[in-house]
Amino acid sequence: MAARAERSCGLWALLLLGGMFAGVLGTSPEIKTQVTGVAGKLVLTCNMSASTTAIDGHEWVHGEKVLQTDSKSSSVTSYTIEGKMEEHSGLYECIYKGNPVVKGQVNISVPPQVVPYKKSEHGNEGDTGVLTCKSPSFPPVSSWVWYKNGQEPIVNGSGRYIIKSSGNKTELRILKLNIEEDTGDYHCNATNSQGYGGATVNLRVRSRLAALWPFLGIVAEVLVLVTIIFIYEKRRKPDEVLDDDDGGSAPLKSNATNHKDKNIRQRNAN
Ligand SMILES: *[C@@H]1O[C@H](CO)[C@@H](O)[C@H](O)[C@H]1NC(C)=O
Ligand SMILES: *[C@@H]1O[C@H](CO)[C@@H](O)[C@H](O)[C@H]1NC(C)=O
Ligand SMILES: *[C@@H]1O[C@H](CO)[C@@H](O)[C@H](O)[C@H]1NC(C)=O
Ligand SMILES: *[C@@H]1O[C@H](CO)[C@@H](O)[C@H](O)[C@H]1NC(C)=O
Ligand SMILES: *[C@@H]1O[C@H](CO)[C@@H](O)[C@H](O)[C@H]1NC(C)=O
């Protein structure tokens, strides 16, 4: 009984192995991919082995964009990028044209390359402050954390904080901004499978009055001018009545009185 069970087990294993082998042969040939960085350049390479069909050419694709195309029949194809991995992270595909078409995937994976929407944000006392960080790099960010002035991580929903994170973007909202409590440096920290990266955003909170200063300045200026004119007028009036010898130096007097004065003077002269 035991021996038979063993034999049947071995048979199953053999069948399974055979099936796997057939699977490898029957499906797409194996493509080895590689990324090498040499002298500020990135070389992406695909190497197809065990190809049974003819190759009519190659194509390199990134997203919707065709980067390079040729009609060579070699099993090895490469694409060169000028620059650093951090600037060109993403999913690249090498396509072997023919029947069937065979595709290989080359990933340029980097830790999150975090950039703040603005390095410094301003908010008015009492308003809602919004700080934003983004990471355009591949692979996408798996988690975002916000810190304030190197303290404990900010917990979503605690105090006046609300955090909204969606894929490659995070937003920290601070409700009812307070000058003493909220002014300072905030740090956003992103993590993906390759590591982490962060950025700092400085928040300045202005008092409500500060926003009004230019307006208040104008109001004060007008008040001072009006007061000066008023005082000047009050002081000047009694003087004018006393020494009104020459009518020319009294521009504030009406023309009618000037005329009367002149007439009187003329009559006196006559
Ligand atoms: C491609 O792979 C084969 C083995 O699979 C290897 O012998 C050959 O050297 C490789 N070619 C390149 C350019 O890496
Ligand atoms: C490339 O990244 C994609 C998406 O994250 C993943 O499904 C795939 O396995 C990766 N390929 C390689 C060769 O690492
Ligand atoms: C934070 O909490 C709000 C609701 O209080 C929710 O809408 C939001 O998705 C949460 N953010 C995160 C990152 O969990
Ligand atoms: C994040 O960025 C990567 C790389 O540009 C992109 O592949 C991915 O779709 C983006 N994810 C989201 C949720 O926007
Ligand atoms: C960012 O988060 C990672 C993982 O939690 C942590 O190791 C790292 O110290 C953090 N960096 C900063 C600057 O907070």
XYZ file of C-alpha atoms and ligand atoms in Angstrom:
340
model
C 0.000 0.000 0.000
C 2.726 2.426 1.098
C 4.889 1.617 -1.919
C 1.994 2.237 -4.304
C 1.220 5.585 -2.729
C 4.867 6.551 -3.088
C 4.952 5.562 -6.757
C 1.767 7.486 -7.524
C 3.204 10.498 -5.714
C 6.340 10.343 -7.842
C 4.219 10.094 -10.969
C 2.261 13.202 -10.009
C 5.498 15.081 -9.379
C 6.810 14.026 -12.782
C 3.597 15.150 -14.469
C 3.728 18.464 -12.641
C 7.370 19.060 -13.628
C 6.582 18.167 -17.232
C 3.687 20.574 -17.229
C 5.837 23.389 -15.864
C 8.530 22.722 -18.464
C 5.950 22.762 -21.255
C 4.593 25.992 -19.822
C 8.000 27.676 -20.024
C 8.507 26.511 -23.607
C 4.972 27.254 -24.727
C 4.635 30.764 -23.307
C 6.851 33.793 -24.008
C 10.604 33.259 -24.153
C 12.633 34.458 -21.195
C 13.782 38.098 -21.308
C 16.580 39.222 -19.025
C 16.472 42.936 -18.247
C 19.180 45.177 -16.887
C 19.791 48.833 -16.003
C 23.372 50.079 -15.892
C 24.599 53.556 -15.087
C 27.815 54.628 -16.821
C 29.243 58.157 -16.855
C 25.976 60.014 -16.336
C 24.128 57.751 -18.744
C 21.593 55.006 -18.120
C 21.581 51.968 -20.382
C 18.466 49.772 -20.370
C 19.014 46.338 -21.881
C 16.728 43.458 -22.807
C 18.199 40.081 -23.684
C 15.796 37.473 -25.057
C 16.862 33.878 -24.864
C 15.275 30.725 -26.293
C 13.508 32.613 -29.027
C 11.941 30.251 -31.532
C 10.448 32.816 -33.903
C 12.052 35.457 -36.102
C 12.494 38.988 -34.737
C 11.391 41.760 -37.138
C 12.653 44.664 -35.032
C 12.510 46.355 -31.626
C 10.621 49.149 -29.964
C 11.200 50.911 -26.610
C 8.105 52.351 -24.958
C 7.582 54.519 -21.839
C 3.934 55.042 -20.988
C 2.223 56.021 -24.228
C 5.457 57.262 -25.785
C 7.568 55.308 -28.309
C 11.165 56.211 -27.483
C 13.094 54.233 -30.066
C 12.411 51.847 -32.902
C 14.555 49.716 -35.237
C 14.232 46.764 -37.599
C 17.203 44.669 -36.454
C 16.827 40.969 -35.729
C 19.201 40.710 -32.740
C 18.064 39.112 -29.487
C 19.652 41.944 -27.481
C 18.343 45.516 -27.603
C 19.247 48.559 -25.528
C 18.089 52.127 -24.982
C 20.258 54.917 -23.583
C 19.003 57.797 -21.401
C 21.088 60.878 -20.625
C 20.810 61.763 -16.949
C 20.286 60.250 -13.540
C 17.932 57.504 -12.416
C 16.152 59.930 -10.055
C 15.070 62.062 -13.014
C 13.914 59.214 -15.239
C 12.276 56.729 -12.902
C 9.384 54.760 -14.331
C 8.247 51.714 -16.259
C 9.934 51.038 -19.596
C 9.108 48.266 -22.069
C 11.182 46.602 -24.767
C 9.075 45.091 -27.518
C 10.323 42.407 -29.891
C 8.306 42.729 -33.086
C 7.301 39.522 -34.839
C 4.690 36.857 -34.509
C 3.988 36.651 -31.646
C 5.080 40.031 -30.235
C 7.162 39.588 -27.082
C 7.493 42.255 -24.373
C 9.966 42.752 -21.558
C 9.669 45.212 -18.669
C 12.501 47.344 -17.294
C 11.794 49.325 -14.131
C 13.859 52.280 -13.040
C 12.971 52.350 -9.353
C 14.101 55.079 -6.948
C 13.202 56.297 -3.444
C 10.509 59.031 -3.459
C 11.736 62.316 -4.964
C 9.657 64.661 -2.852
C 9.037 68.275 -3.825
C 6.870 70.754 -1.917
C 4.235 72.679 -3.856
C 5.709 75.816 -2.238
C 8.774 76.002 0.025
C 7.086 78.631 2.164
C 3.396 79.191 2.721
C 1.600 82.161 4.263
C -1.709 82.133 6.045
C -3.865 84.599 7.911
C -4.716 84.020 11.547
C -8.016 82.109 11.775
C -7.907 80.844 8.183
C -7.111 77.273 7.068
C -3.458 76.644 6.171
C -2.703 74.165 3.362
C 0.728 72.562 2.887
C 1.326 70.221 -0.062
C 4.064 67.757 -1.068
C 4.341 65.646 -4.232
C 6.490 62.804 -5.491
C 6.421 62.196 -9.246
C 8.875 59.274 -9.068
C 8.436 55.521 -9.516
C 7.442 53.358 -7.710
C 4.476 55.283 -6.232
C 4.531 56.362 -2.590
C 3.032 53.778 -0.230
C 2.765 56.040 2.818
C 3.094 59.703 3.745
C 3.897 61.141 7.188
C 3.964 64.797 8.322
C 6.159 66.102 11.148
C 6.290 69.546 12.757
C 9.652 70.995 13.891
C 11.119 67.481 14.312
C 8.457 66.424 16.807
C 6.228 63.342 16.831
C 4.371 62.521 13.602
C 1.154 64.512 13.139
C -1.882 62.256 13.629
C -4.698 62.748 11.115
C -7.773 64.212 12.786
C -5.930 65.220 15.981
C -6.249 68.817 17.104
C -6.772 71.103 14.123
C -4.932 68.813 11.659
C -6.392 67.024 8.635
C -4.150 64.981 6.331
C -5.248 63.990 2.848
C -2.914 61.661 0.963
C -3.640 60.243 -2.469
C -0.913 58.286 -4.248
C 1.854 60.682 -5.148
C 0.466 63.716 -3.308
C -0.180 64.674 0.299
C -1.910 67.679 1.835
C -1.757 68.886 5.434
C -4.582 71.218 6.415
C -4.393 73.235 9.608
C -7.725 74.697 10.687
C -8.072 78.093 12.439
C -4.425 79.123 12.151
C -2.796 80.373 15.333
C 0.309 82.604 15.222
C 2.184 81.146 18.204
C 1.263 77.465 17.749
C 1.384 76.995 13.983
C 4.280 79.119 12.692
C 7.292 76.944 11.853
C 8.800 74.194 9.702
C 6.749 71.192 8.592
C 8.329 68.070 7.117
C 6.602 65.650 4.748
C 8.107 62.184 4.539
C 7.258 59.666 1.814
C 8.049 55.956 1.816
C 8.058 53.445 -1.052
C 9.657 50.029 -1.659
C 13.004 51.685 -2.457
C 13.291 53.871 0.647
C 12.121 57.281 1.735
C 12.443 60.947 0.871
C 11.151 64.210 2.273
C 10.860 67.963 1.982
C 10.361 70.903 4.331
C 7.663 73.551 4.068
C 7.852 76.718 6.163
C 4.565 78.173 7.374
C 4.172 81.819 8.386
C 0.987 83.000 10.025
C 0.140 86.700 9.793
C -2.127 88.465 12.229
C -5.499 89.599 10.853
C -4.434 93.171 11.598
C -1.338 92.809 9.393
C -3.541 92.311 6.368
C -5.317 95.556 7.274
C -2.159 97.664 7.782
C -2.040 99.320 4.351
C -5.695 100.323 4.658
C -5.267 101.561 8.225
C -2.227 103.573 7.077
C -4.284 105.425 4.484
C -7.086 106.090 6.959
C -4.566 107.474 9.499
C -2.961 109.676 6.846
C -6.312 111.140 5.804
C -7.258 111.782 9.447
C -3.967 113.625 10.110
C -4.382 115.773 6.988
C -7.981 116.646 7.813
C -6.975 117.600 11.371
C -4.094 119.808 10.173
C -6.333 121.609 7.683
C -9.041 122.051 10.318
C -6.632 123.532 12.892
C -5.023 125.775 10.271
C -8.424 127.080 9.198
C -9.541 127.794 12.789
C -6.327 129.669 13.622
C -6.239 131.629 10.395
C -9.796 133.090 10.395
C -9.517 135.626 13.260
C -6.152 136.922 11.909
C -7.603 137.594 8.465
C -10.384 139.784 9.845
C -7.826 141.926 11.652
C -5.178 142.573 9.002
C -7.015 142.464 5.705
C -5.076 145.357 4.164
C -4.079 143.639 0.965
C -6.888 141.562 -0.512
C -4.419 139.407 -2.527
C -3.128 137.375 0.416
C -6.502 135.973 1.391
C -7.174 133.201 -1.124
C -9.626 131.458 1.153
C -11.998 134.402 1.153
C -14.809 134.492 -1.328
C -14.614 136.633 -4.453
C -17.700 138.565 -3.425
C -16.063 139.998 -0.284
C -12.887 140.764 -2.247
C -14.919 142.794 -4.704
C -16.627 144.723 -1.966
C -13.282 145.483 -0.342
C -11.841 146.679 -3.613
C -14.866 148.879 -4.303
C -14.603 150.414 -0.880
C -10.861 151.026 -1.341
C -11.443 152.533 -4.757
C -14.137 154.796 -3.399
C -11.850 155.820 -0.570
C -9.070 156.622 -3.043
C -11.451 158.728 -5.081
C 22.215 37.305 -23.257
O 21.928 36.121 -22.499
C 22.715 34.986 -22.862
C 22.280 33.822 -22.031
O 20.934 33.858 -21.743
C 24.188 35.309 -22.617
O 24.973 34.224 -23.061
C 24.588 36.567 -23.369
O 25.926 36.908 -23.059
C 23.675 37.700 -23.028
N 24.017 38.868 -23.831
C 24.214 40.075 -23.321
C 24.577 41.182 -24.270
O 24.073 40.314 -22.117
C 8.052 46.642 -12.480
O 7.035 47.313 -11.749
C 5.752 46.757 -11.933
C 4.764 47.653 -11.242
O 5.150 47.948 -9.939
C 5.751 45.334 -11.378
O 4.464 44.762 -11.570
C 6.812 44.510 -12.104
O 6.912 43.243 -11.511
C 8.170 45.180 -12.036
N 9.090 44.475 -12.880
C 10.328 44.201 -12.538
C 11.152 43.500 -13.551
O 10.783 44.514 -11.452
C -7.880 61.847 7.532
O -9.182 61.935 8.053
C -10.152 62.416 7.123
C -11.483 62.494 7.842
O -11.328 62.875 9.144
C -10.228 61.507 5.923
O -11.131 62.042 4.977
C -8.858 61.340 5.299
O -8.886 60.403 4.248
C -7.853 60.905 6.334
N -6.514 60.889 5.734
C -5.697 59.875 5.807
C -4.356 60.057 5.176
O -5.992 58.844 6.375
C 2.615 58.127 -9.251
O 3.703 58.348 -10.116
C 4.086 57.191 -10.867
C 5.303 57.558 -11.664
O 5.114 58.710 -12.413
C 2.931 56.746 -11.740
O 3.300 55.568 -12.412
C 1.721 56.478 -10.869
O 0.612 56.168 -11.671
C 1.390 57.689 -10.016
N 0.328 57.339 -9.085
C -0.697 58.126 -8.852
C -1.717 57.581 -7.923
O -0.812 59.215 -9.366
C 11.180 59.372 7.130
O 10.560 58.143 7.407
C 11.463 57.051 7.532
C 10.666 55.792 7.692
O 9.678 55.916 8.656
C 12.398 57.302 8.694
O 13.338 56.259 8.814
C 13.149 58.606 8.454
O 13.961 58.919 9.549
C 12.179 59.751 8.203
N 12.957 60.904 7.816
C 12.774 62.107 8.356
C 13.646 63.196 7.860
O 11.918 62.301 9.175
